Amino acid sequence: MYFYQPSQGHGLPHDPLNAIVGPRPIGWIASVDAQGRPNLAPYSFFNCFNYRPPIIGFASSGWKDSVQNIVDTKEFVWNLTTRDLAVAMNESSASLPHGENEFTRAGLTPAPSLLVKAPRVAESPVNFECRLSQCIQLTGADGTAVDTWLVLGEVVGIHIAESLLENGIYQTARAQPVLRAGGPSAYYTIDESHRFDLIRPDARQS
Ligand SMILES: Cc1cc2nc3c(=O)[nH]c(=O)nc-3n(C[C@H](O)[C@H](O)[C@H](O)COP(=O)(O)O)c2cc1C
């Protein structure tokens, strides 16, 4: 087994961490600044952490515009990145001067949300309207503060394209979600052939 201690470097051509913890869903986060100007950026340090209430979160390496906006306005929108939106999602990661619009740069349409001021990506088939619940600065095991911020939000409104519902069941693979792997450029998507099912031990009939 190859072994390394991250504090002393990985000694490999690329850091394997995010290639191992992958593929990851993408937190495609729309927010507005205090003046109401829209912002959009992808965050692959992203996941869902709770059912009731639903809580999702992303981690920003450094205090980026999305974090500033969400702390200022207490709201954001998560958008599902689908295969046909992958290039636009990538474009929206460009570092633009604060207040310049990633929607315009990526050729995307901001659609009004119902409960929050941040817009939805109209082209995305699933959007979560969220209210900030916590913004937490990460620390190492010794308590040293890290310049990384975990933004957690309660999902207060969910939009789902009807085409992704079959008899009321959400079709995960049909959406062709984009998933981030490792290195500078690797992504995956999924289709129904990748599916398998497991019944949890506690849920099996005897
Ligand atoms: C697929 C993808 C995933 C990314 N994931 C993260 C992430 O998890 N954390 C982070 O800080 N930046 C991440 N970035 C970089 C940000 O999107 C980029 O710094 C962006 O300009 C931040 O925008 P903002 O300042 O408007 O929030 C990612 C970029 C891409 C393309």
PDB file of N, CA, C and O and ligand atoms in Angstrom, residues 24 26 31 39-46 58-67 69 89-96 102 180 187, ligand 1:
ATOM      1  N   ARG A  24     -17.943  13.426  -6.994  1.00  0.00           N
ATOM      2  CA  ARG A  24     -18.767  14.216  -6.061  1.00  0.00           C
ATOM      3  C   ARG A  24     -19.820  15.027  -6.810  1.00  0.00           C
ATOM      4  O   ARG A  24     -19.543  15.578  -7.881  1.00  0.00           O
ATOM      5  N   ILE A  26     -22.035  18.329  -7.535  1.00  0.00           N
ATOM      6  CA  ILE A  26     -21.550  19.717  -7.602  1.00  0.00           C
ATOM      7  C   ILE A  26     -22.570  20.656  -6.968  1.00  0.00           C
ATOM      8  O   ILE A  26     -23.764  20.596  -7.282  1.00  0.00           O
ATOM      9  N   SER A  31     -26.230  33.155  -5.801  1.00  0.00           N
ATOM     10  CA  SER A  31     -26.476  34.057  -4.668  1.00  0.00           C
ATOM     11  C   SER A  31     -26.606  35.470  -5.228  1.00  0.00           C
ATOM     12  O   SER A  31     -26.401  35.700  -6.420  1.00  0.00           O
ATOM     13  N   ASN A  39     -24.751  36.182  -8.632  1.00  0.00           N
ATOM     14  CA  ASN A  39     -23.453  35.504  -8.672  1.00  0.00           C
ATOM     15  C   ASN A  39     -23.722  34.004  -8.790  1.00  0.00           C
ATOM     16  O   ASN A  39     -24.708  33.501  -8.239  1.00  0.00           O
ATOM     17  N   LEU A  40     -22.846  33.313  -9.509  1.00  0.00           N
ATOM     18  CA  LEU A  40     -23.021  31.874  -9.695  1.00  0.00           C
ATOM     19  C   LEU A  40     -21.656  31.210  -9.696  1.00  0.00           C
ATOM     20  O   LEU A  40     -20.740  31.695 -10.383  1.00  0.00           O
ATOM     21  N   ALA A  41     -21.499  30.110  -8.957  1.00  0.00           N
ATOM     22  CA  ALA A  41     -20.199  29.417  -8.926  1.00  0.00           C
ATOM     23  C   ALA A  41     -20.392  27.957  -8.521  1.00  0.00           C
ATOM     24  O   ALA A  41     -21.279  27.643  -7.718  1.00  0.00           O
ATOM     25  N   PRO A  42     -19.548  27.057  -9.071  1.00  0.00           N
ATOM     26  CA  PRO A  42     -19.613  25.646  -8.680  1.00  0.00           C
ATOM     27  C   PRO A  42     -18.683  25.334  -7.510  1.00  0.00           C
ATOM     28  O   PRO A  42     -17.570  25.848  -7.426  1.00  0.00           O
ATOM     29  N   TYR A  43     -19.159  24.441  -6.643  1.00  0.00           N
ATOM     30  CA  TYR A  43     -18.381  23.981  -5.484  1.00  0.00           C
ATOM     31  C   TYR A  43     -18.545  22.470  -5.385  1.00  0.00           C
ATOM     32  O   TYR A  43     -19.646  21.990  -5.106  1.00  0.00           O
ATOM     33  N   SER A  44     -17.457  21.722  -5.587  1.00  0.00           N
ATOM     34  CA  SER A  44     -17.604  20.259  -5.538  1.00  0.00           C
ATOM     35  C   SER A  44     -17.368  19.693  -4.136  1.00  0.00           C
ATOM     36  O   SER A  44     -17.586  18.509  -3.917  1.00  0.00           O
ATOM     37  N   PHE A  45     -16.879  20.528  -3.219  1.00  0.00           N
ATOM     38  CA  PHE A  45     -16.928  20.117  -1.818  1.00  0.00           C
ATOM     39  C   PHE A  45     -18.340  20.450  -1.351  1.00  0.00           C
ATOM     40  O   PHE A  45     -18.596  21.497  -0.733  1.00  0.00           O
ATOM     41  N   PHE A  46     -19.229  19.552  -1.686  1.00  0.00           N
ATOM     42  CA  PHE A  46     -20.669  19.812  -1.544  1.00  0.00           C
ATOM     43  C   PHE A  46     -21.381  18.513  -1.199  1.00  0.00           C
ATOM     44  O   PHE A  46     -21.035  17.446  -1.696  1.00  0.00           O
ATOM     45  N   PHE A  58     -21.714  23.487   1.328  1.00  0.00           N
ATOM     46  CA  PHE A  58     -20.522  23.466   0.480  1.00  0.00           C
ATOM     47  C   PHE A  58     -19.379  24.127   1.237  1.00  0.00           C
ATOM     48  O   PHE A  58     -19.616  24.928   2.155  1.00  0.00           O
ATOM     49  N   ALA A  59     -18.151  23.776   0.830  1.00  0.00           N
ATOM     50  CA  ALA A  59     -16.978  24.371   1.480  1.00  0.00           C
ATOM     51  C   ALA A  59     -16.236  25.240   0.484  1.00  0.00           C
ATOM     52  O   ALA A  59     -15.939  24.816  -0.639  1.00  0.00           O
ATOM     53  N   SER A  60     -15.933  26.443   0.911  1.00  0.00           N
ATOM     54  CA  SER A  60     -15.197  27.396   0.086  1.00  0.00           C
ATOM     55  C   SER A  60     -13.769  27.481   0.599  1.00  0.00           C
ATOM     56  O   SER A  60     -13.551  27.809   1.773  1.00  0.00           O
ATOM     57  N   SER A  61     -12.805  27.173  -0.280  1.00  0.00           N
ATOM     58  CA  SER A  61     -11.387  27.318   0.077  1.00  0.00           C
ATOM     59  C   SER A  61     -11.051  28.791  -0.063  1.00  0.00           C
ATOM     60  O   SER A  61     -10.811  29.280  -1.170  1.00  0.00           O
ATOM     61  N   GLY A  62     -11.066  29.493   1.029  1.00  0.00           N
ATOM     62  CA  GLY A  62     -10.932  30.949   1.009  1.00  0.00           C
ATOM     63  C   GLY A  62     -12.316  31.591   1.069  1.00  0.00           C
ATOM     64  O   GLY A  62     -13.329  30.948   0.809  1.00  0.00           O
ATOM     65  N   TRP A  63     -12.328  32.850   1.454  1.00  0.00           N
ATOM     66  CA  TRP A  63     -13.594  33.598   1.627  1.00  0.00           C
ATOM     67  C   TRP A  63     -13.986  34.146   0.259  1.00  0.00           C
ATOM     68  O   TRP A  63     -13.596  35.250  -0.126  1.00  0.00           O
ATOM     69  N   LYS A  64     -14.739  33.365  -0.497  1.00  0.00           N
ATOM     70  CA  LYS A  64     -15.075  33.744  -1.876  1.00  0.00           C
ATOM     71  C   LYS A  64     -16.369  34.548  -1.919  1.00  0.00           C
ATOM     72  O   LYS A  64     -17.082  34.674  -0.921  1.00  0.00           O
ATOM     73  N   ASP A  65     -16.688  35.066  -3.111  1.00  0.00           N
ATOM     74  CA  ASP A  65     -17.870  35.935  -3.251  1.00  0.00           C
ATOM     75  C   ASP A  65     -19.146  35.229  -2.806  1.00  0.00           C
ATOM     76  O   ASP A  65     -20.023  35.859  -2.199  1.00  0.00           O
ATOM     77  N   SER A  66     -19.268  33.927  -3.124  1.00  0.00           N
ATOM     78  CA  SER A  66     -20.493  33.207  -2.748  1.00  0.00           C
ATOM     79  C   SER A  66     -20.685  33.257  -1.234  1.00  0.00           C
ATOM     80  O   SER A  66     -21.798  33.463  -0.740  1.00  0.00           O
ATOM     81  N   VAL A  67     -19.587  33.063  -0.484  1.00  0.00           N
ATOM     82  CA  VAL A  67     -19.684  33.064   0.978  1.00  0.00           C
ATOM     83  C   VAL A  67     -20.074  34.457   1.468  1.00  0.00           C
ATOM     84  O   VAL A  67     -20.979  34.611   2.294  1.00  0.00           O
ATOM     85  N   ASN A  69     -21.646  36.802  -0.121  1.00  0.00           N
ATOM     86  CA  ASN A  69     -23.038  37.108  -0.471  1.00  0.00           C
ATOM     87  C   ASN A  69     -24.022  36.398   0.459  1.00  0.00           C
ATOM     88  O   ASN A  69     -25.025  36.973   0.887  1.00  0.00           O
ATOM     89  N   MET A  89     -21.422  25.308 -16.469  1.00  0.00           N
ATOM     90  CA  MET A  89     -21.027  25.231 -15.058  1.00  0.00           C
ATOM     91  C   MET A  89     -19.544  25.576 -14.911  1.00  0.00           C
ATOM     92  O   MET A  89     -19.149  26.370 -14.053  1.00  0.00           O
ATOM     93  N   ASN A  90     -18.732  24.987 -15.796  1.00  0.00           N
ATOM     94  CA  ASN A  90     -17.296  25.234 -15.737  1.00  0.00           C
ATOM     95  C   ASN A  90     -16.990  26.718 -15.980  1.00  0.00           C
ATOM     96  O   ASN A  90     -16.182  27.325 -15.274  1.00  0.00           O
ATOM     97  N   GLU A  91     -17.660  27.306 -16.982  1.00  0.00           N
ATOM     98  CA  GLU A  91     -17.467  28.734 -17.281  1.00  0.00           C
ATOM     99  C   GLU A  91     -17.816  29.604 -16.074  1.00  0.00           C
ATOM    100  O   GLU A  91     -17.194  30.639 -15.840  1.00  0.00           O
ATOM    101  N   SER A  92     -18.822  29.178 -15.324  1.00  0.00           N
ATOM    102  CA  SER A  92     -19.277  30.001 -14.198  1.00  0.00           C
ATOM    103  C   SER A  92     -18.270  30.007 -13.052  1.00  0.00           C
ATOM    104  O   SER A  92     -18.455  30.735 -12.077  1.00  0.00           O
ATOM    105  N   SER A  93     -17.208  29.189 -13.171  1.00  0.00           N
ATOM    106  CA  SER A  93     -16.181  29.188 -12.119  1.00  0.00           C
ATOM    107  C   SER A  93     -15.130  30.264 -12.341  1.00  0.00           C
ATOM    108  O   SER A  93     -14.250  30.447 -11.498  1.00  0.00           O
ATOM    109  N   ALA A  94     -15.211  30.981 -13.482  1.00  0.00           N
ATOM    110  CA  ALA A  94     -14.198  32.002 -13.786  1.00  0.00           C
ATOM    111  C   ALA A  94     -14.187  33.061 -12.692  1.00  0.00           C
ATOM    112  O   ALA A  94     -15.237  33.458 -12.186  1.00  0.00           O
ATOM    113  N   SER A  95     -12.985  33.503 -12.334  1.00  0.00           N
ATOM    114  CA  SER A  95     -12.864  34.572 -11.326  1.00  0.00           C
ATOM    115  C   SER A  95     -13.170  35.896 -11.994  1.00  0.00           C
ATOM    116  O   SER A  95     -12.331  36.440 -12.704  1.00  0.00           O
ATOM    117  N   LEU A  96     -14.347  36.396 -11.778  1.00  0.00           N
ATOM    118  CA  LEU A  96     -14.722  37.703 -12.323  1.00  0.00           C
ATOM    119  C   LEU A  96     -14.631  38.708 -11.188  1.00  0.00           C
ATOM    120  O   LEU A  96     -14.793  38.355 -10.018  1.00  0.00           O
ATOM    121  N   GLU A 102     -21.690  35.984 -13.599  1.00  0.00           N
ATOM    122  CA  GLU A 102     -21.332  34.684 -14.187  1.00  0.00           C
ATOM    123  C   GLU A 102     -22.477  34.103 -15.014  1.00  0.00           C
ATOM    124  O   GLU A 102     -22.236  33.270 -15.886  1.00  0.00           O
ATOM    125  N   ARG A 180     -17.931  15.464 -10.133  1.00  0.00           N
ATOM    126  CA  ARG A 180     -16.521  15.866 -10.226  1.00  0.00           C
ATOM    127  C   ARG A 180     -15.636  14.760  -9.672  1.00  0.00           C
ATOM    128  O   ARG A 180     -15.886  14.229  -8.587  1.00  0.00           O
ATOM    129  N   TYR A 187     -14.349  14.460 -14.876  1.00  0.00           N
ATOM    130  CA  TYR A 187     -15.749  14.418 -14.448  1.00  0.00           C
ATOM    131  C   TYR A 187     -16.341  13.075 -14.865  1.00  0.00           C
ATOM    132  O   TYR A 187     -15.814  12.392 -15.747  1.00  0.00           O
TER     133      TYR A 187
HETATM  134  C1  LIG B   1     -16.219  21.706 -10.848  1.00  0.00           C
HETATM  135  C2  LIG B   1     -15.662  22.758  -9.937  1.00  0.00           C
HETATM  136  C3  LIG B   1     -15.693  22.558  -8.566  1.00  0.00           C
HETATM  137  C4  LIG B   1     -15.199  23.521  -7.687  1.00  0.00           C
HETATM  138  N1  LIG B   1     -15.247  23.267  -6.352  1.00  0.00           N
HETATM  139  C5  LIG B   1     -14.804  24.196  -5.480  1.00  0.00           C
HETATM  140  C6  LIG B   1     -14.892  23.950  -4.081  1.00  0.00           C
HETATM  141  O1  LIG B   1     -15.400  22.919  -3.614  1.00  0.00           O
HETATM  142  N2  LIG B   1     -14.423  24.920  -3.246  1.00  0.00           N
HETATM  143  C7  LIG B   1     -13.894  26.094  -3.708  1.00  0.00           C
HETATM  144  O2  LIG B   1     -13.489  26.938  -2.911  1.00  0.00           O
HETATM  145  N3  LIG B   1     -13.818  26.348  -5.042  1.00  0.00           N
HETATM  146  C8  LIG B   1     -14.261  25.425  -5.934  1.00  0.00           C
HETATM  147  N4  LIG B   1     -14.193  25.685  -7.277  1.00  0.00           N
HETATM  148  C9  LIG B   1     -13.674  26.983  -7.739  1.00  0.00           C
HETATM  149  C10 LIG B   1     -14.749  28.075  -7.644  1.00  0.00           C
HETATM  150  O3  LIG B   1     -15.866  27.756  -8.476  1.00  0.00           O
HETATM  151  C11 LIG B   1     -14.145  29.404  -8.122  1.00  0.00           C
HETATM  152  O4  LIG B   1     -13.133  29.816  -7.210  1.00  0.00           O
HETATM  153  C12 LIG B   1     -15.177  30.508  -8.286  1.00  0.00           C
HETATM  154  O5  LIG B   1     -14.589  31.623  -8.949  1.00  0.00           O
HETATM  155  C13 LIG B   1     -15.752  30.979  -6.979  1.00  0.00           C
HETATM  156  O6  LIG B   1     -16.737  31.943  -7.291  1.00  0.00           O
HETATM  157  P1  LIG B   1     -17.256  33.031  -6.265  1.00  0.00           P
HETATM  158  O7  LIG B   1     -16.057  33.828  -5.801  1.00  0.00           O
HETATM  159  O8  LIG B   1     -18.212  33.845  -7.111  1.00  0.00           O
HETATM  160  O9  LIG B   1     -17.947  32.323  -5.148  1.00  0.00           O
HETATM  161  C14 LIG B   1     -14.657  24.732  -8.201  1.00  0.00           C
HETATM  162  C15 LIG B   1     -14.611  24.942  -9.577  1.00  0.00           C
HETATM  163  C16 LIG B   1     -15.108  23.967 -10.444  1.00  0.00           C
HETATM  164  C17 LIG B   1     -15.063  24.200 -11.929  1.00  0.00           C
END
